[in-house]
Amino acid sequence: MFVMYEKDAMRLPVKVWLEDKKDLEETCREQAYHLAQLPFLHKWVNLMPDTHAGMGMPIGGVIAAEGVIIPNAVGVDIGCGMAYTETNIPLEAIREIQTGNGTLIQAVIGDIMRNVPVGFAHHKLGMPSYTMDRALEELNLYEEDAELLGQLEAGYFQIGTLGGGNHFIELQEDDQGMLAVMIHSGSRHFGKSVCDYFHYKARQLNQKWYSQVPDEYRLAFLPVDSPEGRQYLRWMQLSMDFAKENREKMMLAVKAILEKYIGKYTELDLKFSGDINCHHNYASLETHYGKEVWVHRKGAVRAENGELAVIPGAMGSYSYVVMGKGNQESFCSCSHGAGRKYSRKGAMEAFSCEDVILDLRKQGVVLGKKGKADVAEESRFAYKDIDQVMNAQTDLVTPVKRLKTVGVVKG
């Protein structure tokens, strides 16, 4: 970890969980400087080892704000995060089993693709959602934001859908050879609509108040005790609840598919355990260094002492289940993944579709993806080395389990 601080030019220091400044891209460094000027931040700005440039605030950024909330410091996919479960099934017991649709792993991946909408796809009919049911029962809390109300109805069609980009469903093998499942997804269009709506409101209000925060920083804020701030917090929490239920519903679908195939083709008694469902795009009210602050984690996971979290790598590489160390210096946070080394466009220019598919095939990874044209965006080589990221945060988390991709569904 190193610290960036120029006393005459920066209000607060920036702590970066990387070895050297050369490891930090220029745009990310510039965004960190902007954050360091904010008048309402507590102590310092943190950048996790997977950090890279984002909208306004870097991905992998963690800040503690006094009395304000910044929509762009939470991010557009509010509540994006990870779900995980492990099984008692040795992968070797099922790897070579043949079904009418290829190997058992290929059949499971194919069935997931048929049952979990991916990319821009939604369910054709509304699905049950206890989060949306509760929101409609408490409609009086939300109805003043008329532009967002359509998202409540749309949520019934989006619940249990994966999305695209870096979202995935993976079958994995841990170092003991056991089968596990990992899911990366968020609040779909719901959270993006909330972020965009309140960022626009914040910009209008900041201009009206002659805010010290320049508009070009894209860090417009809302006081949490203002009507707009209170509304954002309500919608943010609803987006987080929706994202968590979304992952939960997909995990239930994957578990049912595994039960079907393992039950049909083996005599094994499948059991699931060790479930985790955690956010990595959100804000929460916490106490750090004697003050109540709104900790914004944008592409970062809470890692309180003894708390379990999930840090995924890119498809075809390793992922980790970790236990937090409760490091106060990081506001009890850690990285949320490996972090991009190439932009999506840069990855498409650097790696071919054929290269990525051959790389996965060499590793024996089953890829489930309807359109392969953009698969290079998610090449494992487009991301930082997950082991380097883990080595940079040994003071933040302890690895509990390491897992390798066996099969992956992408949007």
mmCIF file of C-alpha atoms in Angstrom:
data_model
loop_
_atom_site.group_PDB
_atom_site.id
_atom_site.type_symbol
_atom_site.label_atom_id
_atom_site.label_comp_id
_atom_site.label_asym_id
_atom_site.label_seq_id
_atom_site.Cartn_x
_atom_site.Cartn_y
_atom_site.Cartn_z
ATOM 1 C CA MET A 1 0.000 0.000 0.000
ATOM 2 C CA PHE A 2 1.182 3.526 -0.755
ATOM 3 C CA VAL A 3 -0.212 6.978 0.045
ATOM 4 C CA MET A 4 -0.718 9.898 -2.356
ATOM 5 C CA TYR A 5 -0.765 13.242 -0.588
ATOM 6 C CA GLU A 6 0.298 16.692 -1.711
ATOM 7 C CA LYS A 7 -0.396 18.947 1.245
ATOM 8 C CA ASP A 8 -0.890 22.136 -0.786
ATOM 9 C CA ALA A 9 -2.973 20.501 -3.514
ATOM 10 C CA MET A 10 -5.077 17.887 -1.672
ATOM 11 C CA ARG A 11 -7.467 18.206 1.247
ATOM 12 C CA LEU A 12 -7.113 14.529 2.189
ATOM 13 C CA PRO A 13 -4.663 11.712 1.459
ATOM 14 C CA VAL A 14 -5.454 8.816 -0.872
ATOM 15 C CA LYS A 15 -4.457 5.335 0.316
ATOM 16 C CA VAL A 16 -3.905 2.870 -2.504
ATOM 17 C CA TRP A 17 -3.574 -0.883 -1.964
ATOM 18 C CA LEU A 18 -1.056 -1.289 -4.783
ATOM 19 C CA GLU A 19 2.730 -1.493 -4.754
ATOM 20 C CA ASP A 20 3.539 1.646 -6.713
ATOM 21 C CA LYS A 21 2.047 4.729 -8.409
ATOM 22 C CA LYS A 22 2.951 3.267 -11.794
ATOM 23 C CA ASP A 23 0.348 0.544 -11.143
ATOM 24 C CA LEU A 24 -2.419 3.179 -11.022
ATOM 25 C CA GLU A 25 -3.862 4.333 -14.349
ATOM 26 C CA GLU A 26 -3.881 8.094 -14.988
ATOM 27 C CA THR A 27 -7.679 8.527 -15.160
ATOM 28 C CA CYS A 28 -8.076 6.605 -11.915
ATOM 29 C CA ARG A 29 -5.431 8.790 -10.243
ATOM 30 C CA GLU A 30 -7.210 11.936 -11.444
ATOM 31 C CA GLN A 31 -10.559 10.729 -10.077
ATOM 32 C CA ALA A 32 -8.900 9.959 -6.737
ATOM 33 C CA TYR A 33 -7.534 13.527 -6.590
ATOM 34 C CA HIS A 34 -11.058 14.848 -7.191
ATOM 35 C CA LEU A 35 -12.399 12.733 -4.325
ATOM 36 C CA ALA A 36 -9.632 14.001 -2.055
ATOM 37 C CA GLN A 37 -10.904 17.582 -2.480
ATOM 38 C CA LEU A 38 -14.452 16.866 -1.296
ATOM 39 C CA PRO A 39 -15.217 18.963 1.815
ATOM 40 C CA PHE A 40 -17.405 16.359 3.547
ATOM 41 C CA LEU A 41 -15.137 13.290 3.434
ATOM 42 C CA HIS A 42 -13.829 11.704 6.638
ATOM 43 C CA LYS A 43 -10.147 10.811 7.112
ATOM 44 C CA TRP A 44 -8.999 9.732 3.610
ATOM 45 C CA VAL A 45 -9.881 8.141 0.269
ATOM 46 C CA ASN A 46 -9.227 4.407 -0.208
ATOM 47 C CA LEU A 47 -8.539 2.571 -3.456
ATOM 48 C CA MET A 48 -8.588 -1.227 -3.382
ATOM 49 C CA PRO A 49 -6.051 -3.284 -5.404
ATOM 50 C CA ASP A 50 -8.539 -3.967 -8.231
ATOM 51 C CA THR A 51 -9.167 -0.249 -8.777
ATOM 52 C CA HIS A 52 -9.687 1.275 -12.216
ATOM 53 C CA ALA A 53 -11.488 4.337 -13.602
ATOM 54 C CA GLY A 54 -15.261 4.572 -13.214
ATOM 55 C CA MET A 55 -17.968 7.209 -13.591
ATOM 56 C CA GLY A 56 -16.954 10.016 -11.220
ATOM 57 C CA MET A 57 -15.400 7.687 -8.650
ATOM 58 C CA PRO A 58 -13.001 4.835 -9.429
ATOM 59 C CA ILE A 59 -14.246 1.271 -9.299
ATOM 60 C CA GLY A 60 -12.623 -0.183 -6.201
ATOM 61 C CA GLY A 61 -13.039 3.122 -4.357
ATOM 62 C CA VAL A 62 -14.129 3.439 -0.725
ATOM 63 C CA ILE A 63 -14.978 6.756 0.938
ATOM 64 C CA ALA A 64 -16.619 7.764 4.223
ATOM 65 C CA ALA A 65 -18.873 10.829 3.891
ATOM 66 C CA GLU A 66 -20.291 12.923 6.703
ATOM 67 C CA GLY A 67 -23.985 13.670 6.243
ATOM 68 C CA VAL A 68 -24.131 13.303 2.466
ATOM 69 C CA ILE A 69 -24.687 10.615 -0.153
ATOM 70 C CA ILE A 70 -23.181 10.638 -3.674
ATOM 71 C CA PRO A 71 -25.161 8.574 -6.225
ATOM 72 C CA ASN A 72 -22.175 8.147 -8.571
ATOM 73 C CA ALA A 73 -20.007 6.984 -5.654
ATOM 74 C CA VAL A 74 -22.420 4.086 -5.173
ATOM 75 C CA GLY A 75 -22.606 3.406 -8.902
ATOM 76 C CA VAL A 76 -25.223 2.625 -11.502
ATOM 77 C CA ASP A 77 -25.657 -1.062 -10.675
ATOM 78 C CA ILE A 78 -26.770 -0.490 -7.087
ATOM 79 C CA GLY A 79 -26.475 -3.664 -5.022
ATOM 80 C CA CYS A 80 -24.368 -5.492 -7.577
ATOM 81 C CA GLY A 81 -22.620 -8.336 -5.808
ATOM 82 C CA MET A 82 -21.947 -12.027 -5.410
ATOM 83 C CA ALA A 83 -23.843 -15.165 -4.416
ATOM 84 C CA TYR A 84 -22.057 -18.394 -3.572
ATOM 85 C CA THR A 85 -22.809 -21.922 -2.439
ATOM 86 C CA GLU A 86 -20.708 -25.064 -2.083
ATOM 87 C CA THR A 87 -21.663 -28.720 -2.424
ATOM 88 C CA ASN A 88 -20.577 -32.094 -1.083
ATOM 89 C CA ILE A 89 -20.039 -33.421 -4.638
ATOM 90 C CA PRO A 90 -16.490 -34.187 -5.855
ATOM 91 C CA LEU A 91 -16.185 -32.855 -9.387
ATOM 92 C CA GLU A 92 -14.366 -36.000 -10.502
ATOM 93 C CA ALA A 93 -17.521 -38.006 -9.687
ATOM 94 C CA ILE A 94 -19.533 -36.121 -12.341
ATOM 95 C CA ARG A 95 -17.001 -34.657 -14.793
ATOM 96 C CA GLU A 96 -17.010 -37.524 -17.324
ATOM 97 C CA ILE A 97 -20.710 -38.436 -17.080
ATOM 98 C CA GLN A 98 -22.413 -38.306 -20.479
ATOM 99 C CA THR A 99 -26.029 -37.172 -20.958
ATOM 100 C CA GLY A 100 -28.239 -36.675 -24.000
ATOM 101 C CA ASN A 101 -26.814 -33.113 -24.154
ATOM 102 C CA GLY A 102 -23.080 -33.762 -23.823
ATOM 103 C CA THR A 103 -21.248 -34.105 -20.533
ATOM 104 C CA LEU A 104 -23.151 -33.474 -17.320
ATOM 105 C CA ILE A 105 -21.402 -30.087 -16.963
ATOM 106 C CA GLN A 106 -22.363 -29.138 -20.542
ATOM 107 C CA ALA A 107 -25.957 -30.223 -19.895
ATOM 108 C CA VAL A 108 -26.169 -28.160 -16.692
ATOM 109 C CA ILE A 109 -24.730 -25.067 -18.407
ATOM 110 C CA GLY A 110 -27.208 -25.498 -21.288
ATOM 111 C CA ASP A 111 -30.139 -25.868 -18.887
ATOM 112 C CA ILE A 112 -29.100 -22.750 -16.958
ATOM 113 C CA MET A 113 -29.106 -20.804 -20.229
ATOM 114 C CA ARG A 114 -32.617 -22.017 -21.004
ATOM 115 C CA ASN A 115 -33.939 -21.133 -17.551
ATOM 116 C CA VAL A 116 -32.103 -17.924 -16.588
ATOM 117 C CA PRO A 117 -32.523 -14.986 -19.009
ATOM 118 C CA VAL A 118 -29.172 -13.364 -19.847
ATOM 119 C CA GLY A 119 -28.034 -10.145 -21.522
ATOM 120 C CA PHE A 120 -30.949 -7.778 -22.155
ATOM 121 C CA ALA A 121 -33.505 -10.621 -21.898
ATOM 122 C CA HIS A 122 -36.253 -10.534 -19.247
ATOM 123 C CA HIS A 123 -38.920 -13.053 -18.301
ATOM 124 C CA LYS A 124 -41.902 -13.033 -20.672
ATOM 125 C CA LEU A 125 -44.289 -13.191 -17.695
ATOM 126 C CA GLY A 126 -43.997 -11.471 -14.331
ATOM 127 C CA MET A 127 -42.278 -13.612 -11.686
ATOM 128 C CA PRO A 128 -42.863 -13.656 -7.910
ATOM 129 C CA SER A 129 -40.813 -11.062 -6.027
ATOM 130 C CA TYR A 130 -41.200 -10.370 -2.313
ATOM 131 C CA THR A 131 -39.103 -7.201 -2.708
ATOM 132 C CA MET A 132 -41.429 -5.741 -5.341
ATOM 133 C CA ASP A 133 -44.499 -6.895 -3.372
ATOM 134 C CA ARG A 134 -43.260 -4.992 -0.319
ATOM 135 C CA ALA A 135 -42.495 -1.891 -2.387
ATOM 136 C CA LEU A 136 -46.041 -1.834 -3.786
ATOM 137 C CA GLU A 137 -47.470 -2.285 -0.298
ATOM 138 C CA GLU A 138 -45.416 0.747 0.800
ATOM 139 C CA LEU A 139 -46.045 2.727 -2.378
ATOM 140 C CA ASN A 140 -46.569 5.954 -0.405
ATOM 141 C CA LEU A 141 -42.806 5.931 0.319
ATOM 142 C CA TYR A 142 -41.942 6.016 -3.375
ATOM 143 C CA GLU A 143 -44.788 7.661 -5.282
ATOM 144 C CA GLU A 144 -43.329 11.192 -5.253
ATOM 145 C CA ASP A 145 -40.652 9.920 -7.667
ATOM 146 C CA ALA A 146 -43.132 9.283 -10.488
ATOM 147 C CA GLU A 147 -40.408 8.734 -13.105
ATOM 148 C CA LEU A 148 -39.193 5.636 -11.246
ATOM 149 C CA LEU A 149 -42.524 3.981 -10.490
ATOM 150 C CA GLY A 150 -42.480 2.013 -13.745
ATOM 151 C CA GLN A 151 -39.418 0.182 -12.435
ATOM 152 C CA LEU A 152 -41.537 -1.413 -9.703
ATOM 153 C CA GLU A 153 -43.684 -3.191 -12.276
ATOM 154 C CA ALA A 154 -40.687 -3.953 -14.518
ATOM 155 C CA GLY A 155 -38.955 -5.576 -11.548
ATOM 156 C CA TYR A 156 -41.311 -8.561 -11.715
ATOM 157 C CA PHE A 157 -39.968 -9.309 -15.219
ATOM 158 C CA GLN A 158 -36.302 -8.711 -14.298
ATOM 159 C CA ILE A 159 -36.091 -10.701 -11.064
ATOM 160 C CA GLY A 160 -33.962 -13.819 -11.548
ATOM 161 C CA THR A 161 -32.168 -12.531 -14.670
ATOM 162 C CA LEU A 162 -28.400 -12.311 -15.105
ATOM 163 C CA GLY A 163 -27.717 -9.297 -17.310
ATOM 164 C CA GLY A 164 -24.609 -8.927 -19.454
ATOM 165 C CA GLY A 165 -21.089 -7.500 -19.316
ATOM 166 C CA ASN A 166 -19.048 -9.048 -16.522
ATOM 167 C CA HIS A 167 -22.021 -10.770 -14.879
ATOM 168 C CA PHE A 168 -21.805 -14.546 -14.773
ATOM 169 C CA ILE A 169 -22.966 -17.851 -13.337
ATOM 170 C CA GLU A 170 -20.063 -20.237 -12.765
ATOM 171 C CA LEU A 171 -19.688 -23.859 -11.791
ATOM 172 C CA GLN A 172 -16.373 -24.073 -9.956
ATOM 173 C CA GLU A 173 -14.005 -26.575 -8.389
ATOM 174 C CA ASP A 174 -12.264 -25.755 -5.113
ATOM 175 C CA ASP A 175 -8.743 -26.880 -4.183
ATOM 176 C CA GLN A 176 -10.214 -29.978 -2.505
ATOM 177 C CA GLY A 177 -11.919 -30.938 -5.776
ATOM 178 C CA MET A 178 -15.472 -30.101 -4.631
ATOM 179 C CA LEU A 179 -18.175 -28.528 -6.822
ATOM 180 C CA ALA A 180 -19.365 -24.979 -6.013
ATOM 181 C CA VAL A 181 -21.526 -22.298 -7.650
ATOM 182 C CA MET A 182 -20.813 -18.569 -7.908
ATOM 183 C CA ILE A 183 -23.054 -15.828 -9.326
ATOM 184 C CA HIS A 184 -22.208 -12.201 -10.129
ATOM 185 C CA SER A 185 -25.170 -9.918 -10.816
ATOM 186 C CA GLY A 186 -26.999 -6.851 -9.521
ATOM 187 C CA SER A 187 -30.189 -4.815 -9.708
ATOM 188 C CA ARG A 188 -30.436 -4.881 -13.505
ATOM 189 C CA HIS A 189 -32.028 -1.751 -15.058
ATOM 190 C CA PHE A 190 -33.712 -0.944 -11.747
ATOM 191 C CA GLY A 191 -30.556 0.310 -9.999
ATOM 192 C CA LYS A 192 -29.289 2.196 -13.050
ATOM 193 C CA SER A 193 -32.570 4.109 -13.306
ATOM 194 C CA VAL A 194 -32.331 5.066 -9.621
ATOM 195 C CA CYS A 195 -28.723 6.242 -9.942
ATOM 196 C CA ASP A 196 -29.326 8.288 -13.100
ATOM 197 C CA TYR A 197 -32.478 9.902 -11.688
ATOM 198 C CA PHE A 198 -30.908 11.001 -8.399
ATOM 199 C CA HIS A 199 -27.573 12.014 -9.940
ATOM 200 C CA TYR A 200 -29.540 14.416 -12.176
ATOM 201 C CA LYS A 201 -31.441 15.748 -9.141
ATOM 202 C CA ALA A 202 -28.173 16.153 -7.226
ATOM 203 C CA ARG A 203 -26.606 18.087 -10.113
ATOM 204 C CA GLN A 204 -29.554 20.476 -10.245
ATOM 205 C CA LEU A 205 -29.462 21.068 -6.493
ATOM 206 C CA ASN A 206 -25.676 21.458 -6.377
ATOM 207 C CA GLN A 207 -25.878 24.160 -9.052
ATOM 208 C CA LYS A 208 -28.643 25.885 -7.119
ATOM 209 C CA TRP A 209 -26.555 25.811 -3.917
ATOM 210 C CA TYR A 210 -23.375 27.007 -5.719
ATOM 211 C CA SER A 211 -21.679 23.820 -4.553
ATOM 212 C CA GLN A 212 -17.895 23.733 -4.130
ATOM 213 C CA VAL A 213 -17.880 20.388 -5.973
ATOM 214 C CA PRO A 214 -17.276 21.046 -9.712
ATOM 215 C CA ASP A 215 -19.915 19.490 -11.962
ATOM 216 C CA GLU A 216 -17.239 17.955 -14.190
ATOM 217 C CA TYR A 217 -16.144 15.737 -11.272
ATOM 218 C CA ARG A 218 -19.479 13.862 -11.664
ATOM 219 C CA LEU A 219 -19.699 13.658 -7.868
ATOM 220 C CA ALA A 220 -22.903 15.617 -7.220
ATOM 221 C CA PHE A 221 -24.158 14.930 -3.694
ATOM 222 C CA LEU A 222 -27.342 14.980 -1.619
ATOM 223 C CA PRO A 223 -27.484 15.787 2.117
ATOM 224 C CA VAL A 224 -28.979 12.713 3.787
ATOM 225 C CA ASP A 225 -31.350 14.880 5.831
ATOM 226 C CA SER A 226 -32.777 16.589 2.708
ATOM 227 C CA PRO A 227 -36.005 15.288 1.104
ATOM 228 C CA GLU A 228 -34.028 14.218 -1.970
ATOM 229 C CA GLY A 229 -31.336 12.521 0.125
ATOM 230 C CA ARG A 230 -33.916 10.581 2.113
ATOM 231 C CA GLN A 231 -35.615 9.466 -1.091
ATOM 232 C CA TYR A 232 -32.348 8.328 -2.633
ATOM 233 C CA LEU A 233 -31.602 6.233 0.456
ATOM 234 C CA ARG A 234 -35.038 4.585 0.217
ATOM 235 C CA TRP A 235 -34.598 3.766 -3.460
ATOM 236 C CA MET A 236 -30.986 2.667 -2.930
ATOM 237 C CA GLN A 237 -32.052 0.212 -0.215
ATOM 238 C CA LEU A 238 -34.864 -1.069 -2.422
ATOM 239 C CA SER A 239 -32.363 -1.590 -5.281
ATOM 240 C CA MET A 240 -30.035 -3.461 -2.910
ATOM 241 C CA ASP A 241 -32.868 -5.681 -1.703
ATOM 242 C CA PHE A 242 -33.903 -6.338 -5.304
ATOM 243 C CA ALA A 243 -30.322 -7.221 -6.305
ATOM 244 C CA LYS A 244 -29.973 -9.614 -3.386
ATOM 245 C CA GLU A 245 -33.268 -11.328 -4.231
ATOM 246 C CA ASN A 246 -32.244 -11.436 -7.900
ATOM 247 C CA ARG A 247 -29.105 -13.424 -7.045
ATOM 248 C CA GLU A 248 -31.081 -15.577 -4.625
ATOM 249 C CA LYS A 249 -33.637 -16.502 -7.321
ATOM 250 C CA MET A 250 -30.918 -17.401 -9.829
ATOM 251 C CA MET A 251 -29.109 -19.496 -7.226
ATOM 252 C CA LEU A 252 -32.335 -21.388 -6.497
ATOM 253 C CA ALA A 253 -32.714 -22.065 -10.241
ATOM 254 C CA VAL A 254 -29.122 -23.354 -10.510
ATOM 255 C CA LYS A 255 -29.525 -25.545 -7.423
ATOM 256 C CA ALA A 256 -32.687 -27.081 -8.899
ATOM 257 C CA ILE A 257 -30.883 -27.823 -12.179
ATOM 258 C CA LEU A 258 -27.967 -29.465 -10.364
ATOM 259 C CA GLU A 259 -30.401 -31.523 -8.274
ATOM 260 C CA LYS A 260 -32.141 -32.659 -11.455
ATOM 261 C CA TYR A 261 -29.005 -33.841 -13.289
ATOM 262 C CA ILE A 262 -27.076 -35.241 -10.336
ATOM 263 C CA GLY A 263 -30.254 -37.010 -9.180
ATOM 264 C CA LYS A 264 -30.878 -38.442 -12.646
ATOM 265 C CA TYR A 265 -27.350 -39.562 -13.536
ATOM 266 C CA THR A 266 -25.804 -40.494 -10.169
ATOM 267 C CA GLU A 267 -26.624 -42.062 -6.809
ATOM 268 C CA LEU A 268 -24.975 -39.122 -4.993
ATOM 269 C CA ASP A 269 -26.877 -37.310 -2.231
ATOM 270 C CA LEU A 270 -26.386 -33.639 -3.198
ATOM 271 C CA LYS A 271 -26.239 -31.110 -0.354
ATOM 272 C CA PHE A 272 -25.584 -27.362 -0.404
ATOM 273 C CA SER A 273 -23.915 -25.319 2.337
ATOM 274 C CA GLY A 274 -21.903 -22.189 3.084
ATOM 275 C CA ASP A 275 -24.213 -19.781 1.241
ATOM 276 C CA ILE A 276 -23.016 -16.162 0.876
ATOM 277 C CA ASN A 277 -24.884 -13.238 -0.717
ATOM 278 C CA CYS A 278 -22.993 -9.928 -0.521
ATOM 279 C CA HIS A 279 -23.119 -6.496 -2.183
ATOM 280 C CA HIS A 280 -20.176 -4.594 -3.636
ATOM 281 C CA ASN A 281 -21.926 -1.408 -4.916
ATOM 282 C CA TYR A 282 -23.691 0.373 -2.065
ATOM 283 C CA ALA A 283 -23.494 2.820 0.844
ATOM 284 C CA SER A 284 -24.148 2.115 4.509
ATOM 285 C CA LEU A 285 -24.175 4.091 7.763
ATOM 286 C CA GLU A 286 -21.230 2.929 9.872
ATOM 287 C CA THR A 287 -18.997 4.233 12.650
ATOM 288 C CA HIS A 288 -15.320 4.734 11.852
ATOM 289 C CA TYR A 289 -12.758 6.577 13.948
ATOM 290 C CA GLY A 290 -15.439 7.827 16.311
ATOM 291 C CA LYS A 291 -17.805 9.272 13.669
ATOM 292 C CA GLU A 292 -21.018 8.067 12.048
ATOM 293 C CA VAL A 293 -20.357 8.195 8.315
ATOM 294 C CA TRP A 294 -21.883 6.959 5.082
ATOM 295 C CA VAL A 295 -19.343 4.484 3.720
ATOM 296 C CA HIS A 296 -19.623 4.326 -0.069
ATOM 297 C CA ARG A 297 -18.232 1.106 -1.557
ATOM 298 C CA LYS A 298 -18.165 1.248 -5.344
ATOM 299 C CA GLY A 299 -16.717 -2.058 -6.425
ATOM 300 C CA ALA A 300 -15.582 -2.970 -2.923
ATOM 301 C CA VAL A 301 -16.815 -5.432 -0.307
ATOM 302 C CA ARG A 302 -17.310 -4.994 3.406
ATOM 303 C CA ALA A 303 -14.727 -7.080 5.278
ATOM 304 C CA GLU A 304 -15.474 -6.760 8.995
ATOM 305 C CA ASN A 305 -13.496 -9.023 11.303
ATOM 306 C CA GLY A 306 -14.688 -12.602 10.694
ATOM 307 C CA GLU A 307 -17.091 -11.615 7.894
ATOM 308 C CA LEU A 308 -17.142 -13.865 4.809
ATOM 309 C CA ALA A 309 -17.104 -12.342 1.320
ATOM 310 C CA VAL A 310 -16.539 -13.419 -2.286
ATOM 311 C CA ILE A 311 -13.838 -12.037 -4.606
ATOM 312 C CA PRO A 312 -14.209 -13.387 -8.157
ATOM 313 C CA GLY A 313 -11.522 -13.536 -10.815
ATOM 314 C CA ALA A 314 -12.146 -13.508 -14.563
ATOM 315 C CA MET A 315 -13.662 -16.541 -16.288
ATOM 316 C CA GLY A 316 -11.109 -19.316 -16.569
ATOM 317 C CA SER A 317 -9.042 -18.036 -13.632
ATOM 318 C CA TYR A 318 -9.347 -18.374 -9.862
ATOM 319 C CA SER A 319 -11.889 -16.853 -7.471
ATOM 320 C CA TYR A 320 -11.757 -16.643 -3.679
ATOM 321 C CA VAL A 321 -13.969 -16.890 -0.626
ATOM 322 C CA VAL A 322 -12.327 -14.694 2.012
ATOM 323 C CA MET A 323 -12.709 -13.750 5.667
ATOM 324 C CA GLY A 324 -12.398 -10.090 6.618
ATOM 325 C CA LYS A 325 -9.820 -8.831 9.095
ATOM 326 C CA GLY A 326 -11.765 -5.684 10.060
ATOM 327 C CA ASN A 327 -8.962 -3.348 8.966
ATOM 328 C CA GLN A 328 -10.101 0.124 10.049
ATOM 329 C CA GLU A 329 -7.678 1.861 7.697
ATOM 330 C CA SER A 330 -9.681 0.514 4.724
ATOM 331 C CA PHE A 331 -12.988 1.269 6.510
ATOM 332 C CA CYS A 332 -13.252 -2.537 6.819
ATOM 333 C CA SER A 333 -13.270 -3.105 3.055
ATOM 334 C CA CYS A 334 -11.521 -5.195 0.403
ATOM 335 C CA SER A 335 -11.485 -5.598 -3.383
ATOM 336 C CA HIS A 336 -14.561 -6.887 -5.223
ATOM 337 C CA GLY A 337 -12.731 -8.767 -7.963
ATOM 338 C CA ALA A 338 -9.624 -8.759 -10.127
ATOM 339 C CA GLY A 339 -10.316 -5.387 -11.775
ATOM 340 C CA ARG A 340 -10.016 -4.578 -15.468
ATOM 341 C CA LYS A 341 -6.595 -4.149 -17.090
ATOM 342 C CA TYR A 342 -8.090 -3.408 -20.527
ATOM 343 C CA SER A 343 -11.249 -1.434 -21.322
ATOM 344 C CA ARG A 344 -13.952 -3.418 -23.098
ATOM 345 C CA LYS A 345 -12.969 -1.808 -26.417
ATOM 346 C CA GLY A 346 -9.277 -2.361 -25.667
ATOM 347 C CA ALA A 347 -9.875 -6.024 -24.898
ATOM 348 C CA MET A 348 -11.747 -6.511 -28.178
ATOM 349 C CA GLU A 349 -8.777 -4.992 -30.044
ATOM 350 C CA ALA A 350 -6.165 -6.998 -28.111
ATOM 351 C CA PHE A 351 -7.795 -10.450 -28.067
ATOM 352 C CA SER A 352 -9.780 -12.331 -30.673
ATOM 353 C CA CYS A 353 -12.937 -14.325 -30.045
ATOM 354 C CA GLU A 354 -11.076 -17.439 -31.201
ATOM 355 C CA ASP A 355 -8.199 -16.803 -28.740
ATOM 356 C CA VAL A 356 -10.599 -16.644 -25.785
ATOM 357 C CA ILE A 357 -12.593 -19.722 -26.776
ATOM 358 C CA LEU A 358 -9.392 -21.741 -27.375
ATOM 359 C CA ASP A 359 -8.003 -20.610 -24.004
ATOM 360 C CA LEU A 360 -11.156 -21.794 -22.222
ATOM 361 C CA ARG A 361 -11.195 -25.042 -24.180
ATOM 362 C CA LYS A 362 -7.561 -25.786 -23.235
ATOM 363 C CA GLN A 363 -8.533 -25.426 -19.580
ATOM 364 C CA GLY A 364 -11.579 -27.657 -20.011
ATOM 365 C CA VAL A 365 -13.982 -24.791 -19.258
ATOM 366 C CA VAL A 366 -17.512 -25.117 -20.691
ATOM 367 C CA LEU A 367 -18.688 -21.728 -22.019
ATOM 368 C CA GLY A 368 -22.390 -20.921 -22.236
ATOM 369 C CA LYS A 369 -22.937 -17.731 -24.247
ATOM 370 C CA LYS A 370 -25.510 -17.050 -26.940
ATOM 371 C CA GLY A 371 -23.504 -14.487 -28.920
ATOM 372 C CA LYS A 372 -19.742 -15.019 -29.024
ATOM 373 C CA ALA A 373 -18.796 -11.828 -30.922
ATOM 374 C CA ASP A 374 -18.032 -9.842 -27.742
ATOM 375 C CA VAL A 375 -16.552 -12.683 -25.680
ATOM 376 C CA ALA A 376 -13.070 -11.096 -25.832
ATOM 377 C CA GLU A 377 -14.339 -8.304 -23.539
ATOM 378 C CA GLU A 378 -14.318 -10.870 -20.739
ATOM 379 C CA SER A 379 -11.046 -12.638 -21.548
ATOM 380 C CA ARG A 380 -9.142 -13.483 -18.379
ATOM 381 C CA PHE A 381 -6.227 -11.531 -19.888
ATOM 382 C CA ALA A 382 -8.377 -8.366 -19.939
ATOM 383 C CA TYR A 383 -8.283 -8.432 -16.127
ATOM 384 C CA LYS A 384 -5.551 -8.046 -13.537
ATOM 385 C CA ASP A 385 -3.986 -11.201 -12.130
ATOM 386 C CA ILE A 386 -6.298 -12.174 -9.260
ATOM 387 C CA ASP A 387 -3.388 -13.591 -7.239
ATOM 388 C CA GLN A 388 -1.547 -10.267 -7.417
ATOM 389 C CA VAL A 389 -4.720 -8.543 -6.236
ATOM 390 C CA MET A 390 -5.004 -10.983 -3.328
ATOM 391 C CA ASN A 391 -1.327 -10.522 -2.394
ATOM 392 C CA ALA A 392 -1.878 -6.757 -2.228
ATOM 393 C CA GLN A 393 -4.596 -7.061 0.434
ATOM 394 C CA THR A 394 -3.249 -9.588 2.925
ATOM 395 C CA ASP A 395 -3.872 -6.972 5.641
ATOM 396 C CA LEU A 396 -7.566 -6.791 4.671
ATOM 397 C CA VAL A 397 -8.678 -10.414 4.220
ATOM 398 C CA THR A 398 -7.646 -14.021 4.754
ATOM 399 C CA PRO A 399 -8.354 -16.447 1.861
ATOM 400 C CA VAL A 400 -10.667 -19.260 3.012
ATOM 401 C CA LYS A 401 -11.213 -21.089 -0.265
ATOM 402 C CA ARG A 402 -9.791 -20.885 -3.791
ATOM 403 C CA LEU A 403 -11.964 -21.942 -6.728
ATOM 404 C CA LYS A 404 -11.385 -22.514 -10.459
ATOM 405 C CA THR A 405 -13.893 -22.105 -13.292
ATOM 406 C CA VAL A 406 -15.326 -25.351 -14.660
ATOM 407 C CA GLY A 407 -18.321 -24.007 -16.561
ATOM 408 C CA VAL A 408 -19.554 -20.442 -17.091
ATOM 409 C CA VAL A 409 -22.701 -18.733 -18.351
ATOM 410 C CA LYS A 410 -22.215 -15.190 -19.670
ATOM 411 C CA GLY A 411 -24.703 -12.611 -20.926
#
